Amino acid sequence: MSAALDIKGLVKRFGGLVATNEVSFSVKPGESVGLIGPNGAGKTTIFSQIMGELRQDAGHIALDGTDISHLPTPRRIRAGVSRTYQVPRPFSDMSVAENIRVGLMPDSIWQMIRYGPNHDRESELALSVGLTKEQLQRQPSELSMGDLRKLEMARTLATAPRLMLLDEVFAGLTVNEIAIMSSLVQSMRDDGMTFLIVSHDLKALEPLIDRAIAIDQGRLIADGSYAEVIADADVRASYLGAA
Amino acid sequence: MLQVLIQGLLLSGLYALIAVGFTLIFSVGRVLNLAYGAYLLIGGYVYFHFAQTLGLPKFAGVALAGIFGCAMGVLKYQLLVKPLKGNHVAIEISSLILAVFLQYAVVFAFGDSSKILLPIIPGVERVAGAAIPYSNLFAAIASWIILIALWAYVRFTHMGRAMQAVSMDAKGAAISGIDANRVNMTTWAISGTLGAIAGVFFASYTQLYPGMWVAPLIVAVAVVIVGGIGSIMGTLLVAHIIGFLEVLTSSLIAPELRGVFTMVLIIAILVLRPQGLLGREEL
Amino acid sequence: MGLRWYHYVLWAAFIGGMFVLPEFVSRGTLRTLIFANFLAIFAISWDALSGRTGYISFGHTFLIGIGAYTTAILTKRFGVPVEVSIPLAVIATMIGGLIVLLPALRIRGSYFALVTLAMMELIYQLVQVIRPDLTGGTRGMSGLPTLTRGAANGYYMSVSLMLAIALSTWLLMRTRLGTALWAIGMNEDAVAGSGLSPTRLKMIAFLTSAFIAGLGGAVYIHYLGSIAPRALFDINFVFTIIVAALIGGAGTIVGPIIGAFFLTFLLEYLRPWLPGAERYMVYAGLALILYMVQPKGLASLVTDAAARLRRAP
Ligand SMILES: Nc1ncnc2c1ncn2[C@@H]1O[C@H](COP(=O)(O)OP(=O)(O)OP(=O)(O)O)[C@@H](O)[C@H]1O
Ligand SMILES: [Mg+2]
């Protein structure tokens, strides 16, 4: 069986800065992997390359055995991968329901016109991430950071991914909201979703992952069980060096 | 041949002056000032009014044009750009509306018909069969002097270096304690002054009429697009490409087509090489 | 499409009102109304692309121009009947626009506006020199076949076309396609991040816009019976279209219609005081103030008030 996500020799440069330096790793179907590293290590940059929002300078990215390295972003999403953003960026003038609606849209323009929105599916998705029915008609500006993250999750789920990339899902959340978000991820894991999760909150991350990968200054420095990676000398040094 | 060379040089100098005020705003404030052409328009008419109708000395006319342009730049920044806080679409649209407003304000004050500006310096020099009005020669030399002065200003003064810093990295500049508001306002003031003075020269090259703001705006836009932003040298280079293209087209093909290649150049560059010929950080 | 009873009532009232209007107004007013109808068509066309997606087109008269020139040349030089030449003009507008602007649609933000601006100047300069035997050069063409005689018929024709275009665009924009285009205006990357191709969506918006512009331009020319390049490829013409859409309210259908009627009548009522082109000064000044005060346009004043009423218990 081919890996859900397979990354080989990924390189991305910004001028003189090598933000991703020969990074290779893979994620098995149904697995949940944590991606950790200090600020500026290059975690978000890896996500952007998987999604095609940034083009890699070298290397390959495969999804379920299919090379997606050169596909445009929308095609990659149709191929089954989707992400959340570190800074939530909803469609600012649209209601929560309309935001989710965009994620639910079909590829075919004709079907987009022919069939109206699926209101049931919209509210089902909103409820599944813990938003309330009343919030469906709210504007994003009226939501708390926790609810914005939930909306990000709902929009990401709307595209029906098999692999989800979560970027700092716990940042800016209260303890309560972190618990809600964790149990949401847990229940999706139980349903067989594959995850790659970036988080600075290692305590919240630990129970959600099967494995961890650490990167520093664009290079992969450790890959193994959470305990192994966190005990790794390089990883400790990189975190201390950053602090 | 010599004639083309001389005309090309003179026109290019003027174009560089026209473009530099526009690129300045674009690189420092990241704003496409579609009302830039209106500075030229107002500059031309202010000069006409004071130097020609009221008979003040010509250099006083040019200076007054510069003062008006400076005031317009500052007013525009305070009343329009600042309130719209970085909403680029809104700034572009309101700039366009402003330009049209000014165009008809000129119609209201001076009428619809075009005016001939008397040469700033009368007389004609004949070089190799080509008639070179002193006025055009003066415009080109003045343009060069202004460009060099601007270059020195940006290079060597405190404010000039702050401008450079803001244009390279607005956030970083703010962190290092540069007052972005003052830098922006200074830039708008300089841009307005340069535009208005360029307007006097441009009007004496062609004609003074209310719709005259569109053509120089397109030249300025072309320079930004082809040359990339921020560098005075890039502006100079591209101004010469465009100036010579126009002179060659009108002398070798047809005068009516003089602007066509400028437009084709803009479109081709944007479509084929969106980052500009000489590179551009932002797109 | 989620149509409610009041949608039917409002549209019926609007259409009914527009059709009985000629009974109550003078012939002079009728002619003004005709121009308002055409301006509304052009503003709806501009809005279908720019108002929704935020890609500001300064070259819209380029599209109108292709439609107008195609039908003018076909009828005048080749004797093609109007019923054939108008559909051909619409097709030519869509194809011509696509060839020229398709590459431009890949360009982001401000640069799109610049390409379209350059495009408009380019076409204006070319029309005058390329095949003046066909285009009539700087002078344009006159004596084109007209579709109607008399102000009342002209009004009914223009208002039917305007209403048909308004209603169909309104219906189209109420579908999920409309939502997707609106989303592009807010955050194009997030649209791509939802699995939709922004380029393809923009192309659909563009084709819709070109269809309306070509149709409007062609019919307009056969209402006037003449065509002149300076009137068509004029920055002030684009400007009037953009301002109509904006002060009415971009991204809506009623907005551009309100804006078009407001502008046309404003210019008409200013005529006794300011007979010349200075009138545009008043209207540009007013447009600038309106835009700075309420960038969402006059239509939003109405919808905001309605929303406030609905929220009140
Ligand atoms: N578009 C860009 N242009 C230039 N440099 C960039 C760009 N995006 C990221 N970088 C740089 O690349 C490096 C990696 O950034 P990235 O955002 O991937 O880090 P990260 O691991 O996600 O950090 P954080 O924990 O702060 O989110 C940083 O040094 C950053 O400044
Ligand atoms: Mg990050």
JSON list of C-alpha atoms in Angstrom, two decimals, chain A residues 92-193:
[
{"chain": "A", "resi": 92, "resn": "SER", "atom": "CA", "xyz": [-14.78, 38.28, 5.64]},
{"chain": "A", "resi": 93, "resn": "ASP", "atom": "CA", "xyz": [-18.11, 39.54, 4.28]},
{"chain": "A", "resi": 94, "resn": "MET", "atom": "CA", "xyz": [-19.77, 36.14, 4.19]},
{"chain": "A", "resi": 95, "resn": "SER", "atom": "CA", "xyz": [-21.75, 34.38, 6.88]},
{"chain": "A", "resi": 96, "resn": "VAL", "atom": "CA", "xyz": [-20.41, 31.21, 8.47]},
{"chain": "A", "resi": 97, "resn": "ALA", "atom": "CA", "xyz": [-22.81, 29.15, 6.34]},
{"chain": "A", "resi": 98, "resn": "GLU", "atom": "CA", "xyz": [-21.63, 30.85, 3.14]},
{"chain": "A", "resi": 99, "resn": "ASN", "atom": "CA", "xyz": [-18.02, 30.29, 4.11]},
{"chain": "A", "resi": 100, "resn": "ILE", "atom": "CA", "xyz": [-18.67, 26.57, 4.42]},
{"chain": "A", "resi": 101, "resn": "ARG", "atom": "CA", "xyz": [-20.69, 26.68, 1.19]},
{"chain": "A", "resi": 102, "resn": "VAL", "atom": "CA", "xyz": [-17.62, 27.74, -0.80]},
{"chain": "A", "resi": 103, "resn": "GLY", "atom": "CA", "xyz": [-15.76, 24.69, 0.49]},
{"chain": "A", "resi": 104, "resn": "LEU", "atom": "CA", "xyz": [-18.64, 22.43, -0.50]},
{"chain": "A", "resi": 105, "resn": "MET", "atom": "CA", "xyz": [-18.82, 23.63, -4.09]},
{"chain": "A", "resi": 106, "resn": "PRO", "atom": "CA", "xyz": [-18.46, 21.10, -6.88]},
{"chain": "A", "resi": 107, "resn": "ASP", "atom": "CA", "xyz": [-15.73, 21.28, -9.47]},
{"chain": "A", "resi": 108, "resn": "SER", "atom": "CA", "xyz": [-18.16, 21.68, -12.36]},
{"chain": "A", "resi": 109, "resn": "ILE", "atom": "CA", "xyz": [-19.38, 25.22, -12.95]},
{"chain": "A", "resi": 110, "resn": "TRP", "atom": "CA", "xyz": [-22.53, 23.83, -14.49]},
{"chain": "A", "resi": 111, "resn": "GLN", "atom": "CA", "xyz": [-23.41, 21.91, -11.33]},
{"chain": "A", "resi": 112, "resn": "MET", "atom": "CA", "xyz": [-22.61, 24.98, -9.31]},
{"chain": "A", "resi": 113, "resn": "ILE", "atom": "CA", "xyz": [-25.31, 26.84, -11.19]},
{"chain": "A", "resi": 114, "resn": "ARG", "atom": "CA", "xyz": [-27.74, 23.97, -11.60]},
{"chain": "A", "resi": 115, "resn": "TYR", "atom": "CA", "xyz": [-28.01, 22.88, -7.98]},
{"chain": "A", "resi": 116, "resn": "GLY", "atom": "CA", "xyz": [-28.60, 25.15, -5.01]},
{"chain": "A", "resi": 117, "resn": "PRO", "atom": "CA", "xyz": [-26.59, 25.06, -1.81]},
{"chain": "A", "resi": 118, "resn": "ASN", "atom": "CA", "xyz": [-26.92, 22.04, 0.47]},
{"chain": "A", "resi": 119, "resn": "HIS", "atom": "CA", "xyz": [-28.05, 23.77, 3.67]},
{"chain": "A", "resi": 120, "resn": "ASP", "atom": "CA", "xyz": [-28.30, 20.50, 5.57]},
{"chain": "A", "resi": 121, "resn": "ARG", "atom": "CA", "xyz": [-24.70, 19.58, 4.83]},
{"chain": "A", "resi": 122, "resn": "GLU", "atom": "CA", "xyz": [-23.56, 23.11, 5.76]},
{"chain": "A", "resi": 123, "resn": "SER", "atom": "CA", "xyz": [-25.14, 22.97, 9.20]},
{"chain": "A", "resi": 124, "resn": "GLU", "atom": "CA", "xyz": [-24.06, 19.35, 9.68]},
{"chain": "A", "resi": 125, "resn": "LEU", "atom": "CA", "xyz": [-20.44, 20.38, 9.11]},
{"chain": "A", "resi": 126, "resn": "ALA", "atom": "CA", "xyz": [-20.77, 23.42, 11.36]},
{"chain": "A", "resi": 127, "resn": "LEU", "atom": "CA", "xyz": [-22.25, 21.31, 14.16]},
{"chain": "A", "resi": 128, "resn": "SER", "atom": "CA", "xyz": [-19.63, 18.61, 13.74]},
{"chain": "A", "resi": 129, "resn": "VAL", "atom": "CA", "xyz": [-16.83, 21.05, 14.54]},
{"chain": "A", "resi": 130, "resn": "GLY", "atom": "CA", "xyz": [-18.72, 22.45, 17.48]},
{"chain": "A", "resi": 131, "resn": "LEU", "atom": "CA", "xyz": [-20.26, 25.60, 16.04]},
{"chain": "A", "resi": 132, "resn": "THR", "atom": "CA", "xyz": [-23.89, 26.24, 16.91]},
{"chain": "A", "resi": 133, "resn": "LYS", "atom": "CA", "xyz": [-26.92, 26.58, 14.61]},
{"chain": "A", "resi": 134, "resn": "GLU", "atom": "CA", "xyz": [-27.27, 30.26, 15.52]},
{"chain": "A", "resi": 135, "resn": "GLN", "atom": "CA", "xyz": [-23.68, 30.93, 14.50]},
{"chain": "A", "resi": 136, "resn": "LEU", "atom": "CA", "xyz": [-24.40, 29.83, 10.93]},
{"chain": "A", "resi": 137, "resn": "GLN", "atom": "CA", "xyz": [-25.74, 33.27, 10.07]},
{"chain": "A", "resi": 138, "resn": "ARG", "atom": "CA", "xyz": [-23.01, 35.17, 11.94]},
{"chain": "A", "resi": 139, "resn": "GLN", "atom": "CA", "xyz": [-20.24, 37.10, 10.22]},
{"chain": "A", "resi": 140, "resn": "PRO", "atom": "CA", "xyz": [-16.63, 36.00, 10.87]},
{"chain": "A", "resi": 141, "resn": "SER", "atom": "CA", "xyz": [-15.95, 39.35, 12.57]},
{"chain": "A", "resi": 142, "resn": "GLU", "atom": "CA", "xyz": [-18.42, 38.34, 15.29]},
{"chain": "A", "resi": 143, "resn": "LEU", "atom": "CA", "xyz": [-16.61, 35.08, 16.11]},
{"chain": "A", "resi": 144, "resn": "SER", "atom": "CA", "xyz": [-13.99, 34.39, 18.78]},
{"chain": "A", "resi": 145, "resn": "MET", "atom": "CA", "xyz": [-10.59, 32.98, 17.81]},
{"chain": "A", "resi": 146, "resn": "GLY", "atom": "CA", "xyz": [-11.76, 29.55, 18.94]},
{"chain": "A", "resi": 147, "resn": "ASP", "atom": "CA", "xyz": [-14.82, 29.70, 16.72]},
{"chain": "A", "resi": 148, "resn": "LEU", "atom": "CA", "xyz": [-12.75, 31.00, 13.80]},
{"chain": "A", "resi": 149, "resn": "ARG", "atom": "CA", "xyz": [-10.51, 27.93, 14.13]},
{"chain": "A", "resi": 150, "resn": "LYS", "atom": "CA", "xyz": [-13.63, 25.76, 14.14]},
{"chain": "A", "resi": 151, "resn": "LEU", "atom": "CA", "xyz": [-14.78, 27.51, 10.98]},
{"chain": "A", "resi": 152, "resn": "GLU", "atom": "CA", "xyz": [-11.36, 26.81, 9.43]},
{"chain": "A", "resi": 153, "resn": "MET", "atom": "CA", "xyz": [-11.83, 23.15, 10.29]},
{"chain": "A", "resi": 154, "resn": "ALA", "atom": "CA", "xyz": [-15.33, 23.11, 8.83]},
{"chain": "A", "resi": 155, "resn": "ARG", "atom": "CA", "xyz": [-14.16, 24.74, 5.60]},
{"chain": "A", "resi": 156, "resn": "THR", "atom": "CA", "xyz": [-11.31, 22.30, 5.34]},
{"chain": "A", "resi": 157, "resn": "LEU", "atom": "CA", "xyz": [-13.58, 19.33, 6.03]},
{"chain": "A", "resi": 158, "resn": "ALA", "atom": "CA", "xyz": [-16.04, 20.58, 3.43]},
{"chain": "A", "resi": 159, "resn": "THR", "atom": "CA", "xyz": [-13.61, 19.70, 0.66]},
{"chain": "A", "resi": 160, "resn": "ALA", "atom": "CA", "xyz": [-13.79, 16.06, 1.83]},
{"chain": "A", "resi": 161, "resn": "PRO", "atom": "CA", "xyz": [-10.07, 15.47, 2.35]},
{"chain": "A", "resi": 162, "resn": "ARG", "atom": "CA", "xyz": [-8.43, 12.14, 3.24]},
{"chain": "A", "resi": 163, "resn": "LEU", "atom": "CA", "xyz": [-5.36, 13.96, 4.52]},
{"chain": "A", "resi": 164, "resn": "MET", "atom": "CA", "xyz": [-5.68, 17.08, 6.64]},
{"chain": "A", "resi": 165, "resn": "LEU", "atom": "CA", "xyz": [-2.85, 19.49, 7.40]},
{"chain": "A", "resi": 166, "resn": "LEU", "atom": "CA", "xyz": [-3.52, 21.45, 10.58]},
{"chain": "A", "resi": 167, "resn": "ASP", "atom": "CA", "xyz": [-1.36, 24.54, 11.18]},
{"chain": "A", "resi": 168, "resn": "GLU", "atom": "CA", "xyz": [-1.27, 25.70, 14.82]},
{"chain": "A", "resi": 169, "resn": "VAL", "atom": "CA", "xyz": [-4.85, 24.66, 15.56]},
{"chain": "A", "resi": 170, "resn": "PHE", "atom": "CA", "xyz": [-4.47, 25.42, 19.26]},
{"chain": "A", "resi": 171, "resn": "ALA", "atom": "CA", "xyz": [-2.93, 28.88, 19.03]},
{"chain": "A", "resi": 172, "resn": "GLY", "atom": "CA", "xyz": [-5.03, 31.54, 20.67]},
{"chain": "A", "resi": 173, "resn": "LEU", "atom": "CA", "xyz": [-7.51, 29.08, 22.17]},
{"chain": "A", "resi": 174, "resn": "THR", "atom": "CA", "xyz": [-8.69, 28.84, 25.78]},
{"chain": "A", "resi": 175, "resn": "VAL", "atom": "CA", "xyz": [-8.12, 25.61, 27.73]},
{"chain": "A", "resi": 176, "resn": "ASN", "atom": "CA", "xyz": [-11.73, 24.71, 27.15]},
{"chain": "A", "resi": 177, "resn": "GLU", "atom": "CA", "xyz": [-11.53, 25.29, 23.43]},
{"chain": "A", "resi": 178, "resn": "ILE", "atom": "CA", "xyz": [-8.34, 23.25, 23.21]},
{"chain": "A", "resi": 179, "resn": "ALA", "atom": "CA", "xyz": [-10.21, 20.33, 24.79]},
{"chain": "A", "resi": 180, "resn": "ILE", "atom": "CA", "xyz": [-13.03, 20.66, 22.26]},
{"chain": "A", "resi": 181, "resn": "MET", "atom": "CA", "xyz": [-10.61, 20.87, 19.33]},
{"chain": "A", "resi": 182, "resn": "SER", "atom": "CA", "xyz": [-8.66, 17.83, 20.58]},
{"chain": "A", "resi": 183, "resn": "SER", "atom": "CA", "xyz": [-11.70, 15.65, 20.92]},
{"chain": "A", "resi": 184, "resn": "LEU", "atom": "CA", "xyz": [-12.76, 16.72, 17.44]},
{"chain": "A", "resi": 185, "resn": "VAL", "atom": "CA", "xyz": [-9.41, 15.62, 16.01]},
{"chain": "A", "resi": 186, "resn": "GLN", "atom": "CA", "xyz": [-9.57, 12.41, 18.06]},
{"chain": "A", "resi": 187, "resn": "SER", "atom": "CA", "xyz": [-12.98, 11.49, 16.71]},
{"chain": "A", "resi": 188, "resn": "MET", "atom": "CA", "xyz": [-11.85, 12.14, 13.14]},
{"chain": "A", "resi": 189, "resn": "ARG", "atom": "CA", "xyz": [-8.82, 9.94, 13.74]},
{"chain": "A", "resi": 190, "resn": "ASP", "atom": "CA", "xyz": [-11.17, 7.21, 14.88]},
{"chain": "A", "resi": 191, "resn": "ASP", "atom": "CA", "xyz": [-13.01, 7.63, 11.58]},
{"chain": "A", "resi": 192, "resn": "GLY", "atom": "CA", "xyz": [-9.79, 6.99, 9.70]},
{"chain": "A", "resi": 193, "resn": "MET", "atom": "CA", "xyz": [-8.64, 10.51, 8.76]}
]
